[in-house]
Coordinates of C-alpha atoms in Angstrom, one line a residue:
M1 CA 30.7 -45.0 22.0
T2 CA 27.2 -45.0 20.2
E3 CA 25.6 -42.1 21.9
T4 CA 29.0 -40.2 21.0
A5 CA 28.9 -40.7 17.4
E6 CA 25.2 -40.1 17.3
Q7 CA 26.0 -36.7 19.0
R8 CA 28.4 -36.1 16.2
V9 CA 26.3 -35.9 13.4
P10 CA 24.4 -33.1 14.1
R11 CA 27.7 -31.3 14.4
T12 CA 29.0 -32.0 11.4
R13 CA 26.3 -32.1 9.1
I14 CA 26.8 -28.8 7.1
L15 CA 25.4 -30.0 3.4
A16 CA 21.5 -29.9 2.6
D17 CA 19.7 -32.8 2.7
L18 CA 18.4 -33.4 -1.5
T19 CA 16.2 -36.1 -0.5
P20 CA 12.8 -34.0 -1.3
L21 CA 14.4 -33.5 -4.6
R22 CA 14.7 -37.0 -5.5
A23 CA 12.0 -38.1 -4.1
S24 CA 9.2 -35.8 -5.6
P25 CA 9.2 -35.2 -9.4
D26 CA 6.5 -32.1 -8.8
Y27 CA 8.8 -30.5 -5.7
R28 CA 12.0 -30.6 -7.9
R29 CA 10.3 -28.8 -10.6
L30 CA 8.8 -26.1 -8.2
W31 CA 12.0 -25.9 -6.5
F32 CA 13.9 -25.2 -9.5
G33 CA 11.7 -22.8 -11.0
N34 CA 11.5 -21.3 -7.7
T35 CA 15.2 -21.1 -7.6
V36 CA 15.2 -19.6 -11.2
S37 CA 12.6 -17.1 -10.3
W38 CA 14.3 -15.7 -7.2
V39 CA 17.5 -15.1 -9.6
G40 CA 15.3 -13.2 -11.6
Q41 CA 13.5 -11.5 -9.3
G42 CA 16.9 -9.9 -7.5
M43 CA 18.1 -9.1 -11.2
T44 CA 14.9 -7.2 -11.8
A45 CA 14.6 -5.3 -8.6
L46 CA 18.2 -4.4 -9.0
A47 CA 17.7 -3.0 -12.5
V48 CA 14.7 -1.0 -11.7
S49 CA 16.6 0.8 -8.7
L50 CA 19.3 1.5 -11.0
Q51 CA 17.0 2.9 -13.8
V52 CA 15.2 4.7 -11.0
Y53 CA 18.4 6.4 -10.0
D54 CA 19.7 7.3 -13.9
I55 CA 16.6 9.1 -14.3
T56 CA 16.3 10.8 -11.3
R57 CA 19.4 10.9 -9.8
S58 CA 17.6 10.9 -6.0
A59 CA 17.9 8.5 -3.5
F60 CA 14.5 9.5 -2.3
S61 CA 13.5 8.3 -5.7
V62 CA 15.0 5.0 -5.4
G63 CA 13.6 4.5 -1.6
L64 CA 10.0 5.2 -2.8
I65 CA 10.6 2.1 -4.5
G66 CA 10.4 0.4 -1.4
L67 CA 7.1 2.2 -0.7
C68 CA 5.5 1.1 -3.6
S69 CA 6.2 -2.8 -2.6
L70 CA 5.0 -2.1 1.0
V71 CA 2.0 -0.6 0.6
P72 CA 0.8 -3.9 -1.3
L73 CA 2.3 -6.8 0.6
V74 CA 0.7 -5.1 3.9
L75 CA -2.8 -4.9 2.1
L76 CA -2.8 -8.2 0.5
G77 CA -0.1 -10.2 3.0
L78 CA -2.3 -10.0 6.1
Y79 CA -5.1 -12.1 3.7
S80 CA -3.7 -13.9 1.6
G81 CA -3.1 -16.9 3.4
A82 CA -6.9 -17.2 3.9
V83 CA -6.9 -16.9 0.0
A84 CA -4.6 -19.8 -0.6
D85 CA -6.6 -21.7 1.9
T86 CA -9.9 -21.6 0.2
V87 CA -9.3 -21.6 -3.5
D88 CA -7.1 -24.3 -5.6
R89 CA -3.5 -23.4 -4.6
R90 CA -2.0 -24.5 -7.8
R91 CA -4.5 -22.2 -10.1
L92 CA -3.5 -19.1 -7.5
G93 CA 0.2 -20.0 -7.8
L94 CA -0.1 -20.3 -11.7
F95 CA -2.4 -16.8 -11.9
S96 CA 0.1 -14.7 -9.9
A97 CA 3.3 -16.2 -11.5
T98 CA 2.1 -15.6 -14.8
G99 CA 0.9 -11.7 -13.5
S100 CA 4.7 -11.5 -12.4
F101 CA 5.7 -13.1 -16.0
L102 CA 3.7 -10.5 -17.6
L103 CA 5.0 -7.7 -15.7
S104 CA 8.3 -8.7 -16.6
V105 CA 7.7 -8.7 -20.3
V106 CA 6.1 -5.1 -19.7
L107 CA 9.5 -3.8 -18.3
A108 CA 11.4 -5.2 -21.3
A109 CA 9.2 -3.7 -23.5
V110 CA 9.2 -0.5 -22.2
A111 CA 13.0 -0.5 -22.0
F112 CA 13.0 -1.4 -25.6
A113 CA 10.9 1.6 -26.4
G114 CA 13.1 3.8 -24.8
V115 CA 10.2 5.1 -22.3
E116 CA 12.1 6.6 -19.2
N117 CA 8.9 6.9 -16.7
V118 CA 9.6 6.6 -13.5
A119 CA 5.6 6.7 -12.3
L120 CA 5.5 3.8 -14.5
L121 CA 8.4 1.6 -13.1
Y122 CA 6.5 2.1 -9.8
V123 CA 3.3 1.0 -10.9
V124 CA 4.9 -2.0 -12.2
V125 CA 6.9 -2.6 -8.6
A126 CA 3.7 -2.4 -6.9
L127 CA 1.7 -5.0 -9.3
Q128 CA 5.1 -7.5 -8.7
A129 CA 4.2 -7.1 -4.8
V130 CA 0.7 -7.8 -5.5
C131 CA 1.6 -10.9 -7.4
F132 CA 4.3 -11.7 -4.9
A133 CA 1.5 -11.2 -2.0
L134 CA -0.6 -13.8 -3.5
N135 CA 2.0 -16.4 -4.9
S136 CA 4.2 -16.8 -1.4
P137 CA 1.6 -18.4 0.5
A138 CA 0.1 -20.6 -2.2
R139 CA 3.6 -21.8 -2.9
S140 CA 4.5 -22.5 0.6
S141 CA 1.6 -24.5 1.0
M142 CA 1.9 -26.5 -1.3
I143 CA 5.0 -28.2 0.0
A144 CA 3.0 -30.4 2.6
R145 CA 0.9 -31.5 0.0
L146 CA 3.8 -32.9 -2.4
L147 CA 6.1 -34.6 0.5
P148 CA 5.8 -36.6 3.2
A149 CA 5.8 -34.9 6.8
E150 CA 9.3 -36.6 7.5
Q151 CA 11.0 -34.6 4.8
L152 CA 9.8 -31.1 5.5
P153 CA 12.6 -30.2 7.4
A154 CA 15.0 -31.0 4.5
A155 CA 12.3 -29.3 2.1
N156 CA 12.4 -26.0 3.9
A157 CA 15.9 -25.7 4.1
L158 CA 16.4 -26.3 0.6
N159 CA 13.6 -23.5 0.1
A160 CA 16.0 -21.2 2.2
M161 CA 18.6 -21.9 0.1
T162 CA 16.8 -21.0 -2.8
S163 CA 15.9 -17.5 -1.5
T164 CA 19.3 -17.0 -0.1
T165 CA 21.0 -17.7 -3.6
G166 CA 18.2 -15.6 -5.4
G167 CA 19.6 -12.5 -3.5
L168 CA 22.9 -13.9 -4.3
A169 CA 23.1 -14.5 -7.8
G170 CA 20.3 -12.0 -8.8
P171 CA 22.0 -8.9 -8.1
M172 CA 25.4 -9.8 -9.2
L173 CA 24.0 -10.8 -12.2
G174 CA 21.8 -8.0 -12.8
G175 CA 24.9 -5.6 -12.1
L176 CA 26.8 -7.4 -14.7
I177 CA 23.9 -7.6 -17.1
V178 CA 23.1 -4.0 -17.1
G179 CA 26.4 -2.8 -16.8
W180 CA 27.3 -4.6 -19.8
W181 CA 24.0 -5.0 -22.0
G182 CA 21.4 -2.4 -20.4
Y183 CA 18.2 -2.8 -19.1
K184 CA 16.8 -4.3 -21.9
A185 CA 19.0 -7.1 -21.8
A186 CA 18.3 -7.7 -17.9
Y187 CA 14.3 -7.3 -18.2
T188 CA 14.3 -9.8 -21.4
V189 CA 16.4 -12.6 -19.1
D190 CA 14.0 -12.2 -16.1
A191 CA 11.1 -12.7 -18.3
V192 CA 12.5 -15.6 -20.2
T193 CA 13.6 -17.4 -17.1
F194 CA 10.4 -16.9 -15.2
T195 CA 8.8 -19.7 -17.7
A196 CA 10.5 -22.3 -15.4
S197 CA 8.3 -21.2 -12.6
L198 CA 5.2 -21.3 -14.9
Y199 CA 6.1 -24.8 -16.2
A200 CA 6.2 -26.0 -12.8
M201 CA 3.1 -24.4 -11.6
W202 CA 1.4 -25.8 -14.8
R203 CA 2.6 -29.3 -14.0
L204 CA 1.5 -29.6 -10.6
P205 CA -1.6 -31.3 -9.6
S206 CA -5.0 -29.5 -8.6
M207 CA -4.3 -28.6 -5.1
L208 CA -8.5 -27.8 -4.0
P209 CA -8.8 -27.8 0.3
G210 CA -11.3 -30.6 1.2
R211 CA -15.1 -30.6 1.9
G212 CA -15.2 -27.7 4.8
E213 CA -11.2 -27.9 5.2
G214 CA -11.5 -24.3 3.2
E215 CA -13.6 -22.4 5.5
K216 CA -12.0 -23.7 8.5
A217 CA -8.4 -22.9 6.9
A218 CA -10.0 -19.3 6.3
K219 CA -10.6 -19.1 9.6
R220 CA -7.4 -20.3 11.0
A221 CA -6.0 -17.5 9.0
S222 CA -7.3 -14.6 10.5
V223 CA -4.8 -11.4 11.2
L224 CA -7.2 -10.6 13.9
D225 CA -7.0 -13.6 15.6
G226 CA -3.3 -13.7 15.1
L227 CA -2.9 -10.2 16.7
R228 CA -4.7 -10.8 19.4
F229 CA -2.7 -13.7 19.9
L230 CA 0.5 -11.8 19.9
G231 CA -0.7 -9.2 22.4
T232 CA -0.9 -11.4 25.2
R233 CA 2.5 -13.3 24.1
P234 CA 5.7 -11.0 24.9
N235 CA 8.3 -13.1 23.7
L236 CA 6.6 -14.1 20.4
R237 CA 5.9 -10.0 20.1
M238 CA 9.6 -9.7 20.7
T239 CA 10.6 -11.7 17.9
F240 CA 9.0 -9.5 15.3
I241 CA 10.0 -6.2 17.1
S242 CA 13.5 -6.9 17.0
D243 CA 13.5 -7.9 13.4
L244 CA 11.5 -4.8 12.5
S245 CA 14.1 -2.7 14.5
A246 CA 16.9 -4.2 12.3
M247 CA 14.8 -3.9 9.1
V248 CA 13.6 -0.7 9.4
L249 CA 16.5 1.5 11.0
A250 CA 19.5 -0.2 9.5
H251 CA 18.3 -1.4 5.8
P252 CA 20.6 0.5 3.4
R253 CA 19.9 -1.4 -0.1
A254 CA 18.3 1.7 -1.1
L255 CA 21.3 3.7 -1.3
F256 CA 23.4 1.0 -3.0
P257 CA 23.3 2.8 -6.4
V258 CA 24.2 5.9 -4.6
V259 CA 27.4 5.1 -2.5
A260 CA 28.3 2.4 -5.2
V261 CA 29.0 5.6 -7.5
V262 CA 29.8 8.4 -4.6
W263 CA 32.0 6.3 -1.9
F264 CA 33.3 3.6 -3.8
G265 CA 33.6 5.2 -7.7
G266 CA 32.2 2.2 -9.2
D267 CA 28.8 1.4 -11.4
A268 CA 26.1 -0.9 -12.0
R269 CA 28.5 -3.8 -11.2
T270 CA 29.9 -2.6 -7.8
T271 CA 26.1 -2.0 -6.8
G272 CA 25.6 -5.7 -7.5
L273 CA 28.1 -6.4 -5.6
L274 CA 26.9 -4.7 -2.4
V275 CA 23.6 -6.3 -2.9
A276 CA 25.1 -9.4 -3.4
A277 CA 27.6 -9.2 -0.3
P278 CA 24.6 -9.8 2.8
A279 CA 23.1 -12.7 0.8
L280 CA 26.5 -14.5 0.8
G281 CA 27.1 -14.0 4.4
A282 CA 23.7 -15.3 4.5
L283 CA 24.6 -18.2 3.1
L284 CA 27.9 -18.9 4.5
G285 CA 25.6 -18.5 7.8
S286 CA 23.6 -21.2 6.8
V287 CA 26.2 -23.5 5.6
F288 CA 28.3 -23.6 8.9
S289 CA 25.1 -23.4 11.0
G290 CA 26.0 -26.8 12.9
W291 CA 26.6 -24.9 16.0
L292 CA 23.1 -23.3 16.7
G293 CA 21.5 -26.3 17.9
R294 CA 23.6 -25.9 20.9
I295 CA 22.1 -22.7 21.8
H296 CA 19.4 -22.8 24.5
R297 CA 19.1 -18.9 24.8
H298 CA 17.2 -18.3 21.8
G299 CA 15.9 -14.8 23.0
L300 CA 19.4 -13.2 23.9
A301 CA 20.8 -14.7 20.5
V302 CA 18.2 -12.6 18.5
L303 CA 19.0 -9.6 20.3
V304 CA 22.7 -10.1 20.3
A305 CA 22.6 -11.2 16.5
V306 CA 20.1 -7.8 15.7
A307 CA 23.2 -6.1 17.4
C308 CA 25.5 -7.6 15.3
W309 CA 23.9 -6.6 11.8
G310 CA 23.5 -2.9 13.3
G311 CA 27.4 -2.8 14.3
A312 CA 28.4 -4.2 11.1
I313 CA 26.0 -1.8 8.9
A314 CA 27.4 1.1 11.0
V315 CA 31.0 0.5 10.1
F316 CA 30.2 -0.2 6.7
G317 CA 28.6 3.5 6.6
L318 CA 32.4 4.5 7.5
T319 CA 34.5 2.6 5.1
R320 CA 35.2 4.0 2.0
Q321 CA 37.3 0.8 1.0
L322 CA 35.1 -1.3 -1.5
W323 CA 36.9 -5.0 -0.3
L324 CA 36.1 -4.0 3.5
G325 CA 32.6 -2.9 2.7
L326 CA 31.8 -6.0 1.2
V327 CA 33.3 -7.9 4.4
M328 CA 31.0 -5.7 6.7
L329 CA 27.9 -6.4 4.7
A330 CA 28.5 -10.1 4.6
L331 CA 28.9 -10.0 8.3
A332 CA 25.4 -8.3 8.5
G333 CA 24.2 -11.1 6.3
C334 CA 25.7 -14.1 8.5
A335 CA 24.2 -12.3 11.4
D336 CA 20.5 -11.9 9.9
S337 CA 20.5 -15.7 9.2
V338 CA 21.4 -16.4 12.9
S339 CA 18.6 -14.2 13.9
M340 CA 16.2 -15.9 11.4
V341 CA 17.3 -19.5 12.5
F342 CA 16.2 -18.4 16.3
R343 CA 13.1 -16.3 15.4
N344 CA 11.9 -18.9 13.4
T345 CA 12.5 -22.0 15.9
M346 CA 10.8 -19.7 18.6
L347 CA 7.6 -19.3 16.4
Q348 CA 7.4 -23.1 15.6
A349 CA 8.3 -24.4 19.1
A350 CA 6.2 -21.6 21.3
V351 CA 2.9 -21.3 19.0
P352 CA 0.5 -23.7 19.5
D353 CA -0.1 -25.5 16.3
E354 CA -3.7 -24.5 15.9
M355 CA -2.6 -20.5 15.8
R356 CA 0.7 -21.0 13.3
G357 CA -1.8 -20.1 10.6
R358 CA -3.0 -17.2 12.2
L359 CA 0.2 -16.0 12.6
Q360 CA 1.6 -16.2 8.3
G361 CA -0.1 -13.1 7.6
V362 CA 1.7 -10.9 10.5
F363 CA 4.9 -12.9 9.3
I364 CA 4.4 -11.8 5.6
V365 CA 4.0 -8.2 6.5
V366 CA 7.3 -8.1 9.0
V367 CA 9.4 -10.2 7.0
A368 CA 8.5 -8.9 3.4
G369 CA 7.6 -5.3 4.2
G370 CA 9.8 -4.2 7.0
P371 CA 12.7 -4.0 4.3
R372 CA 10.7 -2.3 1.8
L373 CA 9.8 0.2 4.6
G374 CA 13.4 0.7 5.3
D375 CA 14.2 1.3 2.1
L376 CA 12.1 4.5 2.5
V377 CA 13.6 5.5 5.6
A378 CA 17.2 5.2 4.3
G379 CA 16.5 7.2 1.4
S380 CA 14.6 10.1 3.1
V381 CA 17.1 10.1 5.6
A382 CA 19.8 10.2 3.1
D383 CA 18.1 13.2 1.1
L384 CA 17.6 15.3 4.1
T385 CA 21.2 14.4 5.5
S386 CA 23.7 12.4 3.5
P387 CA 24.1 8.7 2.8
T388 CA 26.9 8.2 5.8
V389 CA 24.3 9.7 8.8
A390 CA 21.6 7.2 6.8
V391 CA 23.6 4.2 7.3
T392 CA 26.1 4.5 10.0
G393 CA 23.5 6.6 11.8
G394 CA 20.6 3.6 11.1
G395 CA 23.0 1.1 12.3
L396 CA 24.1 2.7 15.8
A397 CA 20.1 3.5 16.3
C398 CA 19.8 -0.6 15.7
V399 CA 21.9 -1.5 18.2
L400 CA 20.6 1.1 20.8
V401 CA 16.9 -0.2 19.9
V402 CA 18.2 -3.8 20.7
C403 CA 20.1 -2.7 24.1
L404 CA 16.5 -1.3 25.2
L405 CA 14.3 -4.4 24.0
G406 CA 16.9 -6.4 26.2
L407 CA 16.6 -4.1 29.0
R408 CA 13.0 -3.9 28.9
G409 CA 12.2 -7.5 28.0
R410 CA 14.2 -9.6 30.6
G411 CA 11.7 -12.4 29.7
F412 CA 12.7 -12.5 26.6
T413 CA 16.3 -12.6 27.1
R414 CA 15.9 -15.4 29.7
Y415 CA 13.7 -17.4 26.8
D416 CA 15.1 -21.1 27.3
A417 CA 14.4 -23.4 24.2
R418 CA 14.2 -26.3 26.5
D419 CA 11.0 -24.9 28.1
P420 CA 9.5 -22.6 25.4
Q421 CA 7.1 -20.1 26.8
P422 CA 5.4 -17.8 24.2

């Protein structure tokens, strides 16, 4: 009876563990500040894409926003982990968060001045990506200094909830605010709410690396070492390739301002719903994730989840009913959350501890840069053909690539979590 009761606990536990929030005031402030800033970033990202489309009426111009974010993330994301391990992480986080705050102020000032300059918006987006590339590894590496080891899994779950909530609430609020009060209000709200993140960073203690630790940590974070390691580890390499196939081929986010008007006869609020739908699906997938612990074929599960993402996106491109489109996007988001759980688990279980830091640079580029490249691909294909071809064709291409990956990578499909092999 005791064994049965213990087995039931992980199957029924679906709510987040709030112990880290109660135990550490520093972590609680940091978590709250990050949550607010993620919502603000989601608002700003949607507002910028809407403003670019209003000025240009071009899906390609909206897709270029992704390129403006991608280049800084690729150039800096590969080395930002080493920087975070060699300087005061609090100071780096505060510096980069201040930069993001000032850029939000610039967007608000430009909107109040009535300036409609797409090039200026691109520059601001690129600088925001620079700040994100510097801030993300510093912020993530702080958690282990603020909490005991036994609370880290719960803290990581809360952090995942933060990003999902920001992806859900940010676009919805951004669409509503732009639709009701315009871009000035959206950028101003973002700038004001970002002060919560600044305050949390300012209240943190200094986080200097120990004597000799900075040099060793920087070496551990070497991107070249991580690439060499990936070159000889096919299962780990496949986790990145499968994710890129979904994000590059079947990521229609850049087209949401276009399809909201052309397909559904909507406005900025409709665009906000389209952007928020995958985040809602991801949130629901995270809440009802107790069954995932009983799956051992993680590689096969990743491929199935990515194929489900592509299939849902393909159906979304064929529908002209808003409610059905939102359901398809939510299903895609749920599939993406399942894929993310198994990919992260494989990286944690199959990578030796001394190599995990070296893979973080690659991880940042793939996770943060892949969707931006997908924005560019979707916008380009839509301008050359049509939004329907870009969305449905991209979804079908994703499914095809995943099937080919499964046929070619038989070892990946046979990957067993009970005997993790990189």
